[in-house]
Short mmCIF file of C-alpha atoms and ligand atoms in Angstrom, two decimals:
data_model
loop_
_atom_site.label_atom_id
_atom_site.label_comp_id
_atom_site.label_asym_id
_atom_site.label_seq_id
_atom_site.Cartn_x
_atom_site.Cartn_y
_atom_site.Cartn_z
CA MET A 1389 85.29 38.41 72.75
CA ALA A 1390 84.59 42.07 72.66
CA THR A 1391 82.94 43.93 69.83
CA ILE A 1392 85.29 44.65 66.93
CA LYS A 1393 85.89 48.39 66.82
CA GLN A 1394 88.68 48.76 64.32
CA ALA A 1395 89.70 46.66 61.29
CA LEU A 1396 92.75 46.82 59.05
CA ILE A 1397 92.01 45.72 55.49
CA SER A 1398 94.90 45.34 53.04
CA VAL A 1399 94.24 42.99 50.15
CA SER A 1400 95.75 42.24 46.76
CA ASP A 1401 92.81 40.05 45.67
CA LYS A 1402 90.01 42.55 46.10
CA SER A 1403 87.15 40.20 45.22
CA GLY A 1404 84.26 40.48 47.68
CA VAL A 1405 86.04 43.02 49.85
CA LEU A 1406 83.71 45.94 49.07
CA GLU A 1407 80.63 44.09 50.34
CA PHE A 1408 82.56 42.95 53.40
CA ALA A 1409 83.80 46.47 54.18
CA ARG A 1410 80.33 47.90 53.67
CA GLY A 1411 78.94 45.38 56.15
CA LEU A 1412 81.68 46.20 58.66
CA ASN A 1413 81.00 49.91 58.27
CA ASP A 1414 77.29 49.29 58.89
CA LEU A 1415 78.28 47.62 62.16
CA GLY A 1416 80.20 50.76 63.16
CA VAL A 1417 83.68 49.28 62.59
CA LYS A 1418 86.40 51.85 61.74
CA ILE A 1419 88.38 50.78 58.69
CA LEU A 1420 92.09 51.32 58.10
CA SER A 1421 93.53 50.42 54.70
CA THR A 1422 96.65 50.56 52.56
CA GLY A 1423 96.75 52.70 49.39
CA GLY A 1424 95.00 50.60 46.74
CA THR A 1425 92.45 49.09 49.09
CA ALA A 1426 91.70 52.48 50.68
CA LYS A 1427 91.19 54.06 47.26
CA LEU A 1428 88.72 51.31 46.29
CA PHE A 1429 86.72 51.97 49.46
CA ALA A 1430 86.81 55.75 49.11
CA ASP A 1431 85.76 55.53 45.46
CA ASN A 1432 82.78 53.45 46.56
CA GLY A 1433 81.74 55.70 49.40
CA ILE A 1434 82.97 53.53 52.25
CA PRO A 1435 84.57 55.59 55.05
CA VAL A 1436 88.23 54.64 55.39
CA THR A 1437 91.44 55.98 56.94
CA GLU A 1438 94.67 55.39 55.05
CA VAL A 1439 97.31 53.61 57.13
CA ALA A 1440 99.78 56.36 56.14
CA ASP A 1441 97.53 59.00 57.73
CA TYR A 1442 96.96 56.76 60.75
CA THR A 1443 100.66 56.17 61.45
CA GLY A 1444 101.92 59.54 60.25
CA PHE A 1445 104.41 57.79 57.93
CA PRO A 1446 103.88 57.69 54.20
CA GLU A 1447 103.96 54.39 52.32
CA MET A 1448 107.55 54.29 51.06
CA LEU A 1449 110.16 52.40 49.04
CA ASP A 1450 107.71 51.41 46.29
CA GLY A 1451 105.29 49.90 48.81
CA ARG A 1452 107.96 47.82 50.56
CA VAL A 1453 107.01 49.65 53.75
CA LYS A 1454 103.34 50.40 54.31
CA THR A 1455 102.02 48.72 57.42
CA LEU A 1456 105.36 47.87 59.02
CA GLN A 1457 104.82 50.37 61.84
CA PRO A 1458 104.65 49.98 65.67
CA LYS A 1459 101.29 51.75 65.73
CA VAL A 1460 99.89 49.00 63.50
CA HIS A 1461 101.65 46.03 65.05
CA ALA A 1462 101.27 47.07 68.69
CA GLY A 1463 97.56 47.59 68.00
CA ILE A 1464 97.35 44.04 66.66
CA LEU A 1465 99.69 42.26 69.07
CA ALA A 1466 98.72 43.75 72.44
CA ARG A 1467 97.06 41.32 74.82
CA ARG A 1468 93.87 42.92 76.00
CA ASP A 1469 93.87 40.73 79.14
CA LEU A 1470 97.25 42.02 80.38
CA PRO A 1471 97.02 45.40 82.18
CA GLU A 1472 100.67 46.17 81.26
CA HIS A 1473 99.93 45.77 77.56
CA VAL A 1474 96.78 47.89 77.81
CA ALA A 1475 98.71 50.57 79.73
CA THR A 1476 101.50 50.57 77.15
CA LEU A 1477 99.02 51.17 74.33
CA ALA A 1478 97.44 54.00 76.32
CA ALA A 1479 100.83 55.55 77.05
CA HIS A 1480 101.64 55.66 73.34
CA ASN A 1481 98.12 56.56 72.28
CA ILE A 1482 97.73 53.41 70.16
CA PRO A 1483 94.20 52.08 69.52
CA THR A 1484 93.65 48.32 69.18
CA ILE A 1485 93.10 46.67 65.81
CA ASP A 1486 90.64 43.83 66.38
CA LEU A 1487 90.16 42.47 62.87
CA VAL A 1488 92.85 42.03 60.21
CA VAL A 1489 91.83 41.26 56.64
CA VAL A 1490 94.82 40.51 54.42
CA ASN A 1491 95.64 38.54 51.34
CA LEU A 1492 99.09 38.61 49.90
CA TYR A 1493 100.90 39.74 46.76
CA PRO A 1494 100.18 37.14 44.07
CA PHE A 1495 103.56 35.38 44.17
CA ALA A 1496 102.37 32.04 42.71
CA ALA A 1497 100.52 33.73 39.84
CA THR A 1498 103.56 35.92 39.13
CA ILE A 1499 106.06 33.05 38.85
CA ALA A 1500 103.56 31.06 36.74
CA LYS A 1501 103.97 33.66 33.97
CA PRO A 1502 106.40 32.33 31.37
CA ASP A 1503 108.34 35.63 31.14
CA CYS A 1504 108.62 36.20 34.91
CA SER A 1505 112.05 37.58 35.84
CA LEU A 1506 113.74 37.04 39.18
CA GLU A 1507 113.19 40.74 39.88
CA ASP A 1508 109.42 40.42 39.22
CA ALA A 1509 109.29 37.41 41.49
CA VAL A 1510 111.19 39.12 44.29
CA GLU A 1511 109.03 42.24 44.10
CA ASN A 1512 106.00 40.01 44.53
CA ILE A 1513 107.24 38.62 47.82
CA ASP A 1514 104.90 40.20 50.33
CA ILE A 1515 106.55 41.27 53.58
CA GLY A 1516 104.11 43.54 55.38
CA GLY A 1517 101.13 41.28 54.64
CA PRO A 1518 102.50 38.07 56.20
CA THR A 1519 103.79 40.13 59.14
CA MET A 1520 100.26 41.33 59.88
CA VAL A 1521 98.77 37.91 59.24
CA ARG A 1522 101.19 36.24 61.65
CA ALA A 1523 100.78 38.97 64.28
CA ALA A 1524 96.99 38.75 64.19
CA ALA A 1525 97.08 34.95 64.14
CA LYS A 1526 99.44 34.88 67.12
CA ASN A 1527 97.08 37.15 69.03
CA HIS A 1528 93.99 35.16 67.99
CA GLY A 1529 92.79 35.29 71.59
CA HIS A 1530 91.84 38.90 70.88
CA VAL A 1531 92.08 39.47 67.14
CA ALA A 1532 90.30 37.89 64.18
CA ILE A 1533 92.41 37.26 61.06
CA VAL A 1534 90.72 36.76 57.69
CA THR A 1535 92.94 35.65 54.79
CA ASP A 1536 90.41 33.96 52.52
CA PRO A 1537 87.73 36.00 50.69
CA SER A 1538 85.41 32.99 50.92
CA ASP A 1539 85.23 33.62 54.69
CA TYR A 1540 83.93 37.22 54.40
CA THR A 1541 80.25 36.25 54.36
CA SER A 1542 80.35 33.93 57.37
CA VAL A 1543 82.52 36.27 59.47
CA LEU A 1544 80.20 39.20 58.74
CA ALA A 1545 77.12 37.09 59.46
CA GLU A 1546 78.62 36.04 62.79
CA MET A 1547 79.37 39.63 63.75
CA GLN A 1548 75.85 40.70 62.76
CA THR A 1549 74.30 38.18 65.14
CA ASN A 1550 76.92 38.46 67.88
CA ASP A 1551 77.03 42.17 68.80
CA GLY A 1552 79.83 42.81 66.33
CA ALA A 1553 82.08 40.14 67.87
CA VAL A 1554 83.71 37.02 66.44
CA SER A 1555 83.61 33.94 68.69
CA ASP A 1556 86.67 32.29 70.23
CA ALA A 1557 86.06 29.17 68.11
CA THR A 1558 85.93 31.12 64.85
CA ARG A 1559 89.06 33.10 65.71
CA PHE A 1560 90.86 29.85 66.49
CA ASP A 1561 89.83 28.39 63.11
CA LEU A 1562 90.80 31.58 61.30
CA MET A 1563 94.20 31.52 63.05
CA LYS A 1564 94.93 27.98 61.77
CA LYS A 1565 93.94 29.01 58.29
CA ALA A 1566 96.16 32.10 58.51
CA PHE A 1567 99.31 30.23 59.55
CA SER A 1568 98.62 27.62 56.85
CA HIS A 1569 98.24 30.44 54.34
CA THR A 1570 101.63 31.99 55.18
CA ALA A 1571 103.24 28.52 55.30
CA ALA A 1572 102.00 27.77 51.75
CA TYR A 1573 103.14 31.23 50.63
CA ASP A 1574 106.64 30.75 52.01
CA SER A 1575 106.76 27.22 50.55
CA ALA A 1576 106.10 28.62 47.09
CA ILE A 1577 108.84 31.22 47.55
CA SER A 1578 111.34 28.65 48.78
CA ASN A 1579 110.47 26.14 46.03
CA TYR A 1580 110.92 28.82 43.38
CA LEU A 1581 114.10 30.44 44.68
CA THR A 1582 115.89 27.18 45.43
CA THR A 1583 115.64 26.18 41.77
CA ILE A 1584 117.83 29.15 40.85
CA GLY A 1585 121.61 28.89 41.09
CA SER A 1586 123.84 31.85 42.06
CA ASP A 1587 124.76 32.17 38.35
CA GLY A 1588 121.07 32.44 37.44
CA THR A 1589 120.74 28.96 35.96
CA LYS A 1590 117.56 27.06 36.80
CA THR A 1591 117.30 23.46 37.95
CA GLU A 1592 114.20 21.31 37.56
CA PHE A 1593 114.06 20.22 41.18
CA PRO A 1594 114.41 22.74 44.04
CA GLU A 1595 117.17 22.36 46.62
CA GLN A 1596 114.47 22.20 49.25
CA ILE A 1597 111.07 20.89 48.28
CA ASN A 1598 108.06 22.01 50.26
CA PHE A 1599 104.58 20.62 49.83
CA ASN A 1600 101.29 21.83 51.23
CA PHE A 1601 98.32 19.51 51.32
CA ALA A 1602 95.00 20.08 53.09
CA LYS A 1603 93.24 17.28 54.91
CA VAL A 1604 90.10 16.06 53.17
CA GLN A 1605 89.20 13.45 55.74
CA ASP A 1606 90.43 11.12 58.42
CA MET A 1607 89.95 7.53 57.43
CA ARG A 1608 88.73 4.59 59.41
CA TYR A 1609 92.11 2.94 58.87
CA GLY A 1610 95.00 2.77 56.42
CA GLU A 1611 96.18 0.03 54.11
CA ASN A 1612 95.50 -2.36 57.01
CA PRO A 1613 93.12 -1.99 59.96
CA HIS A 1614 95.95 -1.50 62.47
CA GLN A 1615 97.24 1.56 60.55
CA ASN A 1616 95.74 5.03 61.03
CA ALA A 1617 95.21 7.14 57.93
CA ALA A 1618 93.95 10.39 56.41
CA PHE A 1619 93.54 11.69 52.88
CA TYR A 1620 95.15 15.02 51.91
CA ARG A 1621 94.63 17.02 48.76
CA GLU A 1622 96.88 19.56 47.07
CA LEU A 1623 95.75 23.14 47.64
CA ASN A 1624 95.06 23.36 43.90
CA PRO A 1625 94.77 19.81 42.61
CA VAL A 1626 95.53 19.46 38.93
CA ALA A 1627 92.45 19.19 36.67
CA GLY A 1628 91.31 15.64 35.97
CA SER A 1629 93.01 14.15 39.03
CA ILE A 1630 91.23 11.76 41.38
CA ALA A 1631 91.53 14.31 44.20
CA ASN A 1632 88.83 16.34 42.42
CA TYR A 1633 86.26 13.66 43.10
CA THR A 1634 82.70 14.29 44.17
CA GLN A 1635 81.19 11.29 45.91
CA VAL A 1636 77.57 10.97 44.88
CA GLN A 1637 76.83 7.71 46.62
CA GLY A 1638 77.97 5.11 49.09
CA LYS A 1639 79.82 4.80 52.35
CA GLU A 1640 83.08 6.52 53.24
CA LEU A 1641 86.03 5.95 50.92
CA SER A 1642 88.84 3.88 52.36
CA TYR A 1643 92.59 4.36 51.99
CA ASN A 1644 92.83 1.49 49.50
CA ASN A 1645 89.76 2.76 47.62
CA ILE A 1646 91.48 6.07 46.89
CA GLY A 1647 94.78 4.44 45.89
CA ASP A 1648 93.03 2.00 43.55
CA ALA A 1649 90.66 4.69 42.25
CA ASP A 1650 93.71 6.72 41.24
CA ALA A 1651 95.24 3.76 39.36
CA THR A 1652 91.92 3.12 37.60
CA TRP A 1653 91.22 6.72 36.72
CA GLU A 1654 94.73 7.53 35.48
CA LEU A 1655 94.45 4.70 32.93
CA VAL A 1656 90.86 5.16 31.77
CA LYS A 1657 91.34 8.88 31.17
CA THR A 1658 94.18 8.27 28.70
CA PHE A 1659 91.79 6.74 26.12
CA ASP A 1660 90.02 8.83 23.49
CA GLN A 1661 87.67 5.94 22.67
CA CYS A 1662 84.95 4.88 25.11
CA ALA A 1663 86.81 2.75 27.67
CA CYS A 1664 86.29 0.75 30.84
CA VAL A 1665 89.03 -0.17 33.31
CA ILE A 1666 88.67 -2.56 36.25
CA VAL A 1667 91.42 -2.43 38.87
CA LYS A 1668 92.16 -4.73 41.75
CA HIS A 1669 95.01 -4.06 44.18
CA ALA A 1670 96.39 -1.23 42.00
CA ASN A 1671 96.62 -3.38 38.84
CA PRO A 1672 94.21 -3.44 35.91
CA CYS A 1673 92.52 -6.86 35.76
CA GLY A 1674 90.35 -5.92 32.78
CA VAL A 1675 90.48 -3.11 30.23
CA ALA A 1676 88.47 -2.63 27.05
CA ILE A 1677 87.45 -0.06 24.49
CA ALA A 1678 84.10 -0.38 22.73
CA ASP A 1679 81.24 1.59 21.20
CA THR A 1680 79.36 1.97 24.51
CA PRO A 1681 80.23 1.87 28.22
CA LEU A 1682 78.10 -1.26 28.54
CA ASN A 1683 80.05 -3.15 25.90
CA ALA A 1684 83.37 -1.85 27.22
CA TYR A 1685 82.41 -3.08 30.69
CA LYS A 1686 81.33 -6.52 29.43
CA LEU A 1687 84.66 -6.99 27.64
CA ALA A 1688 86.75 -5.67 30.54
CA TYR A 1689 84.90 -7.87 33.01
CA ALA A 1690 85.38 -10.94 30.82
CA THR A 1691 89.19 -10.64 31.13
CA ASP A 1692 89.22 -11.81 34.72
CA THR A 1693 85.84 -12.33 36.33
CA THR A 1694 87.45 -13.66 39.50
CA SER A 1695 89.70 -10.68 40.16
CA ALA A 1696 86.98 -8.15 39.21
CA PHE A 1697 85.13 -9.17 42.40
CA GLY A 1698 85.32 -6.20 44.77
CA GLY A 1699 87.19 -4.15 42.17
CA ILE A 1700 87.15 -0.50 41.16
CA ILE A 1701 85.53 0.23 37.80
CA ALA A 1702 86.05 3.44 35.84
CA PHE A 1703 84.64 4.83 32.60
CA ASN A 1704 85.68 7.82 30.54
CA ARG A 1705 82.06 8.30 29.46
CA GLU A 1706 78.86 8.99 31.37
CA LEU A 1707 77.64 6.05 33.46
CA ASP A 1708 74.21 5.12 32.12
CA GLU A 1709 71.39 3.04 33.56
CA GLN A 1710 72.04 -0.08 31.49
CA THR A 1711 75.71 -0.20 32.43
CA ALA A 1712 74.99 0.46 36.11
CA LYS A 1713 72.44 -2.36 36.07
CA GLN A 1714 74.79 -4.76 34.32
CA ILE A 1715 77.54 -4.07 36.88
CA THR A 1716 75.39 -4.34 39.97
CA ASP A 1717 73.57 -7.46 38.73
CA ASN A 1718 76.83 -9.02 37.73
CA GLN A 1719 79.35 -8.54 40.50
CA PHE A 1720 80.33 -7.11 43.84
CA VAL A 1721 81.90 -3.71 43.15
CA GLU A 1722 83.54 -1.36 45.64
CA LEU A 1723 83.58 1.79 43.60
CA ILE A 1724 82.46 3.13 40.22
CA ILE A 1725 84.03 6.28 38.73
CA ALA A 1726 82.84 8.27 35.72
CA PRO A 1727 82.96 11.87 34.49
CA SER A 1728 79.17 12.00 34.93
CA VAL A 1729 76.36 9.73 36.01
CA THR A 1730 72.74 9.78 34.84
CA ASP A 1731 70.00 10.01 37.46
CA ALA A 1732 68.68 6.65 36.30
CA ALA A 1733 72.10 5.05 36.80
CA LEU A 1734 72.33 6.56 40.26
CA ALA A 1735 68.92 5.15 41.13
CA ILE A 1736 70.25 1.68 40.21
CA THR A 1737 73.46 1.98 42.23
CA ALA A 1738 71.52 3.48 45.18
CA ALA A 1739 69.85 0.11 45.66
CA LYS A 1740 73.30 -1.27 46.60
CA GLN A 1741 74.24 0.72 49.68
CA ASN A 1742 77.86 -0.42 49.67
CA VAL A 1743 78.63 0.76 46.14
CA ARG A 1744 80.48 4.04 46.17
CA VAL A 1745 80.08 6.27 43.11
CA LEU A 1746 82.48 9.08 42.29
CA ILE A 1747 82.25 11.77 39.64
CA VAL A 1748 85.63 13.09 38.46
CA PRO A 1749 85.87 15.69 35.66
CA LEU A 1750 88.03 14.50 32.76
CA SER A 1751 91.22 16.31 31.81
CA ASN A 1752 94.59 15.33 30.45
CA ALA A 1753 96.47 17.59 32.84
CA HIS A 1754 98.99 15.78 35.01
CA ASN A 1755 100.80 16.21 38.31
CA GLN A 1756 104.03 18.15 38.21
CA TYR A 1757 105.80 15.41 40.16
CA ASP A 1758 105.49 11.73 40.96
CA MET A 1759 106.74 10.85 44.41
CA LYS A 1760 107.60 7.82 46.42
CA ARG A 1761 108.34 7.84 50.14
CA VAL A 1762 111.40 5.86 51.24
CA GLY A 1763 112.87 5.55 54.74
CA GLY A 1764 113.94 9.09 55.67
CA GLY A 1765 113.56 10.40 52.13
CA LEU A 1766 111.47 11.10 49.11
CA LEU A 1767 112.03 10.07 45.50
CA VAL A 1768 110.72 12.72 43.14
CA GLN A 1769 110.41 12.39 39.38
CA THR A 1770 108.43 13.86 36.50
CA PRO A 1771 105.36 11.75 35.75
CA ASP A 1772 105.42 9.09 33.02
CA ILE A 1773 103.28 10.93 30.47
CA LEU A 1774 105.03 9.60 27.39
CA ASN A 1775 102.63 8.23 24.78
CA VAL A 1776 104.49 6.59 21.92
CA GLN A 1777 102.69 6.84 18.57
CA ALA A 1778 102.55 4.03 16.00
CA SER A 1779 104.67 6.17 13.67
CA GLN A 1780 107.54 5.80 16.19
CA PHE A 1781 107.38 2.01 16.22
CA LYS A 1782 110.28 0.12 14.73
CA VAL A 1783 109.44 -3.31 13.30
CA VAL A 1784 112.43 -5.59 13.98
CA THR A 1785 111.13 -8.92 12.68
CA LYS A 1786 110.60 -10.41 9.24
CA ALA A 1787 106.85 -10.51 9.91
CA GLN A 1788 105.15 -7.11 9.80
CA PRO A 1789 102.19 -6.36 12.08
CA SER A 1790 98.85 -5.97 10.27
CA ALA A 1791 96.89 -2.71 10.63
CA GLU A 1792 94.58 -4.47 13.06
CA GLN A 1793 97.51 -5.81 15.09
CA LEU A 1794 99.02 -2.32 15.20
CA GLN A 1795 95.81 -1.00 16.79
CA ASP A 1796 95.89 -3.79 19.34
CA LEU A 1797 99.58 -3.25 20.01
CA LEU A 1798 98.91 0.41 20.77
CA PHE A 1799 96.08 -0.56 23.09
CA ALA A 1800 98.18 -3.24 24.82
CA TRP A 1801 101.10 -0.82 25.20
CA ARG A 1802 98.87 1.77 26.82
CA VAL A 1803 97.52 -0.75 29.32
CA ALA A 1804 100.97 -2.20 30.10
CA LYS A 1805 102.15 1.25 31.19
CA TYR A 1806 99.66 1.10 34.08
CA VAL A 1807 100.44 -2.48 35.15
CA LYS A 1808 103.07 -3.02 37.84
CA SER A 1809 106.35 -4.42 36.54
CA ASN A 1810 107.09 -6.94 35.27
CA ALA A 1811 104.01 -6.21 33.15
CA ILE A 1812 102.73 -8.51 30.44
CA VAL A 1813 99.40 -7.86 28.71
CA PHE A 1814 97.73 -10.07 26.09
CA CYS A 1815 95.08 -8.24 24.03
CA ARG A 1816 92.88 -8.62 20.98
CA GLY A 1817 90.19 -6.42 19.47
CA GLY A 1818 90.50 -3.67 22.08
CA GLN A 1819 90.13 -6.11 24.99
CA THR A 1820 92.69 -7.37 27.49
CA LEU A 1821 92.82 -11.18 27.52
CA GLY A 1822 95.36 -11.87 30.23
CA VAL A 1823 97.38 -9.60 32.52
CA GLY A 1824 100.58 -10.62 34.27
CA ALA A 1825 101.51 -8.06 36.94
CA GLY A 1826 104.10 -7.38 39.58
CA GLN A 1827 106.22 -10.47 39.03
CA MET A 1828 109.93 -10.63 39.73
CA SER A 1829 110.59 -12.42 36.45
CA ARG A 1830 109.22 -11.51 33.02
CA VAL A 1831 108.85 -15.09 31.89
CA ASP A 1832 106.74 -15.90 34.96
CA SER A 1833 104.61 -12.83 34.28
CA THR A 1834 104.08 -14.10 30.72
CA ARG A 1835 103.12 -17.56 32.00
CA ILE A 1836 100.70 -16.06 34.54
CA ALA A 1837 99.05 -13.84 31.90
CA ALA A 1838 98.55 -16.89 29.66
CA ILE A 1839 97.15 -18.97 32.55
CA LYS A 1840 94.73 -16.19 33.45
CA ALA A 1841 93.44 -16.01 29.87
CA GLN A 1842 92.99 -19.76 29.89
CA ASN A 1843 91.11 -19.61 33.20
CA ALA A 1844 88.83 -16.94 31.74
CA GLY A 1845 88.17 -19.13 28.71
CA LEU A 1846 89.71 -16.54 26.38
CA SER A 1847 91.70 -17.84 23.45
CA LEU A 1848 95.10 -16.25 22.89
CA ILE A 1849 95.33 -17.50 19.32
CA GLY A 1850 96.11 -14.49 17.16
CA SER A 1851 96.47 -12.18 20.16
CA VAL A 1852 99.08 -9.43 20.61
CA ILE A 1853 101.19 -8.90 23.69
CA ALA A 1854 102.87 -5.93 25.38
CA SER A 1855 105.86 -6.13 27.68
CA ASP A 1856 106.63 -2.96 29.70
CA ALA A 1857 110.39 -3.57 29.40
CA PHE A 1858 112.61 -5.68 27.15
CA PHE A 1859 112.65 -9.47 27.20
CA PRO A 1860 116.08 -10.32 28.63
CA PHE A 1861 116.05 -13.82 27.10
CA ARG A 1862 114.13 -15.69 24.41
CA ASP A 1863 112.19 -17.75 27.01
CA GLY A 1864 109.41 -15.16 27.28
CA LEU A 1865 109.02 -15.20 23.49
CA ASP A 1866 108.75 -18.98 23.50
CA VAL A 1867 106.01 -18.86 26.16
CA LEU A 1868 103.94 -16.21 24.38
CA ALA A 1869 104.35 -17.93 21.02
CA GLU A 1870 103.18 -21.21 22.49
CA ALA A 1871 100.16 -19.38 23.94
CA GLY A 1872 99.22 -18.17 20.45
CA ALA A 1873 100.34 -14.52 20.33
CA LYS A 1874 101.16 -13.23 16.84
CA ALA A 1875 102.56 -9.75 17.55
CA VAL A 1876 104.69 -8.28 20.32
CA ILE A 1877 105.37 -4.73 21.48
CA GLN A 1878 108.29 -4.02 23.78
CA PRO A 1879 110.97 -1.31 24.18
CA GLY A 1880 113.91 -3.36 22.91
CA GLY A 1881 117.41 -2.66 24.18
CA SER A 1882 118.37 -6.00 25.73
CA MET A 1883 121.93 -7.36 25.37
CA ARG A 1884 120.26 -10.37 23.79
CA ASP A 1885 117.93 -8.52 21.41
CA ALA A 1886 119.32 -10.58 18.51
CA GLU A 1887 118.40 -13.82 20.31
CA VAL A 1888 114.89 -12.49 21.07
CA ILE A 1889 114.34 -11.28 17.47
CA ALA A 1890 115.53 -14.67 16.17
CA ALA A 1891 113.00 -16.38 18.44
CA ALA A 1892 110.22 -14.12 17.13
CA ASP A 1893 111.25 -14.88 13.53
CA GLU A 1894 111.32 -18.60 14.28
CA HIS A 1895 107.74 -18.40 15.56
CA GLY A 1896 106.62 -16.14 12.70
CA ILE A 1897 105.76 -13.38 15.17
CA ALA A 1898 105.82 -9.66 14.32
CA MET A 1899 107.66 -7.58 16.89
CA VAL A 1900 107.85 -3.79 17.26
CA TYR A 1901 110.18 -1.77 19.43
CA THR A 1902 108.99 1.45 21.05
CA GLY A 1903 112.41 2.59 22.27
CA TYR A 1904 110.90 3.50 25.66
CA ARG A 1905 110.08 1.36 28.66
CA HIS A 1906 107.34 1.91 31.22
CA PHE A 1907 108.45 0.45 34.54
CA ARG A 1908 105.86 0.97 37.25
CA HIS A 1909 106.77 -0.12 40.76
N1 FAI B 761 105.05 46.56 52.93
C1 FAI B 761 104.04 46.59 53.73
O1 FAI B 761 104.15 47.16 54.79
C2 FAI B 761 102.76 46.00 53.31
N2 FAI B 761 101.65 46.05 54.04
C3 FAI B 761 100.67 45.42 53.35
N3 FAI B 761 101.16 44.97 52.19
C4 FAI B 761 100.42 44.26 51.13
O2 FAI B 761 99.86 45.22 50.26
C5 FAI B 761 98.74 44.63 49.57
C6 FAI B 761 97.63 45.64 49.45
O3 FAI B 761 98.09 46.82 48.89
P1 FAI B 761 97.08 47.90 48.32
O4 FAI B 761 96.04 48.11 49.38
O5 FAI B 761 97.91 49.10 48.10
O6 FAI B 761 96.48 47.34 47.05
C7 FAI B 761 98.34 43.42 50.38
O7 FAI B 761 98.59 42.27 49.58
C8 FAI B 761 99.25 43.45 51.59
O8 FAI B 761 99.63 42.15 51.99
C9 FAI B 761 102.45 45.31 52.12
N4 FAI B 761 103.27 45.04 51.05
C10 FAI B 761 104.34 44.27 50.97
O9 FAI B 761 105.13 43.91 51.70
#
């Protein structure tokens, strides 16, 4: 590509643009700019021509028309390899514009303000900017388009070592980024405007929902080896989400690793106390809270030593050397996640090449939507962020739960929310004892949870139990009573609640209702 002779710079986010413009000027590039950007350059001694002077038309209509001029767009869009295009420019005395630097009115930031009016939002829909971005991107064979301030340094460096030119490969990459930028911008506009009815009322879910995710990596395969897969991340992933991971050790993450890591992380981060969660196939197979990560791990592991093999383990505290050693001596582990990892712990895990270690910053923020793909459609809901407090519990039995049982019921309830339905979780002393997950019948789930505790050599005598939804019949109560549970937490609301309460009273069990269920499919 030829040396860049003229650039048009028109940016709302002005970070880094002075240094970039200074560098361009040093390379002999003529700079055209819109009002605010031109003023910034002039105030800082960078030679600049205002677009209004260049076109002979003033910026008008409150900035709605600034760069929307043939002299600008012909200069961007003309193909330099077509003699007719070159002749047309010459006939109209239009110089080429070889570099376009644009970022758009801050629409997303504007609508994020709680008091944003429709008028404010509409005024922050950029028209001239995307038009230039798309024109320059279309003509990427001849024009470089820069939409991201983080690209200024590399583009300038390339020009400095390349006779003031930007390579074909870089222009191609910049073009893809530019079209993605305008696509995300238009998505935000469409998402916002389609939540507003013609009478001004707002709906929670837009009439058309547009998502923009950027590829993080291709994967070796998907859920199964015959499926191809890739991992995508939101353009601005919410704080505390698994997508913010930094991998500090181990081989490439797999599709199932990321899915299971999400399930593990979403549960462990809900605890205030030091916690450890072990997940296998998207279900927790061991969860515990304790004074240290080491003790939490030992308790969580003890729940189901068989299923923990090849599992994902997460902590909401720093991973220390002792804990790392205990895990790697003890079991085969696919992945360990923690908000931070000591160097000594990393040295331990490094000895096991296959162990992946991720650091994810903790935060209680949550996704705006939960989604599930179905054939030809998408189910969208708000995430299940409800955390029922003990003060909301309603005791429905003659027996009252003790203070200790209440603590365990809260713990069990929290875990059950992250177990696939029908979920049954036996707990005691901040440790899961048996988990029944993903069964089609609640009584079978209860039986399985009890069998698992028995297999692990964990007594259920005096345990508590959580059920993610109501017991439809008394059979589940009979099974858990026989296993030794002394307190139950469940939403209540069955047609046969009276029968279930009577069963609990018969067995001398305390039962609390939360009033909310936590199906997870
Ligand atoms: N109307 C136009 O012709 C037009 N041309 C460029 N802009 C935008 O104006 C902004 C820069 O304005 P200023 O240089 O005045 O701060 C950029 O975000 C750019 O995308 C325009 N504004 C909105 O459409």
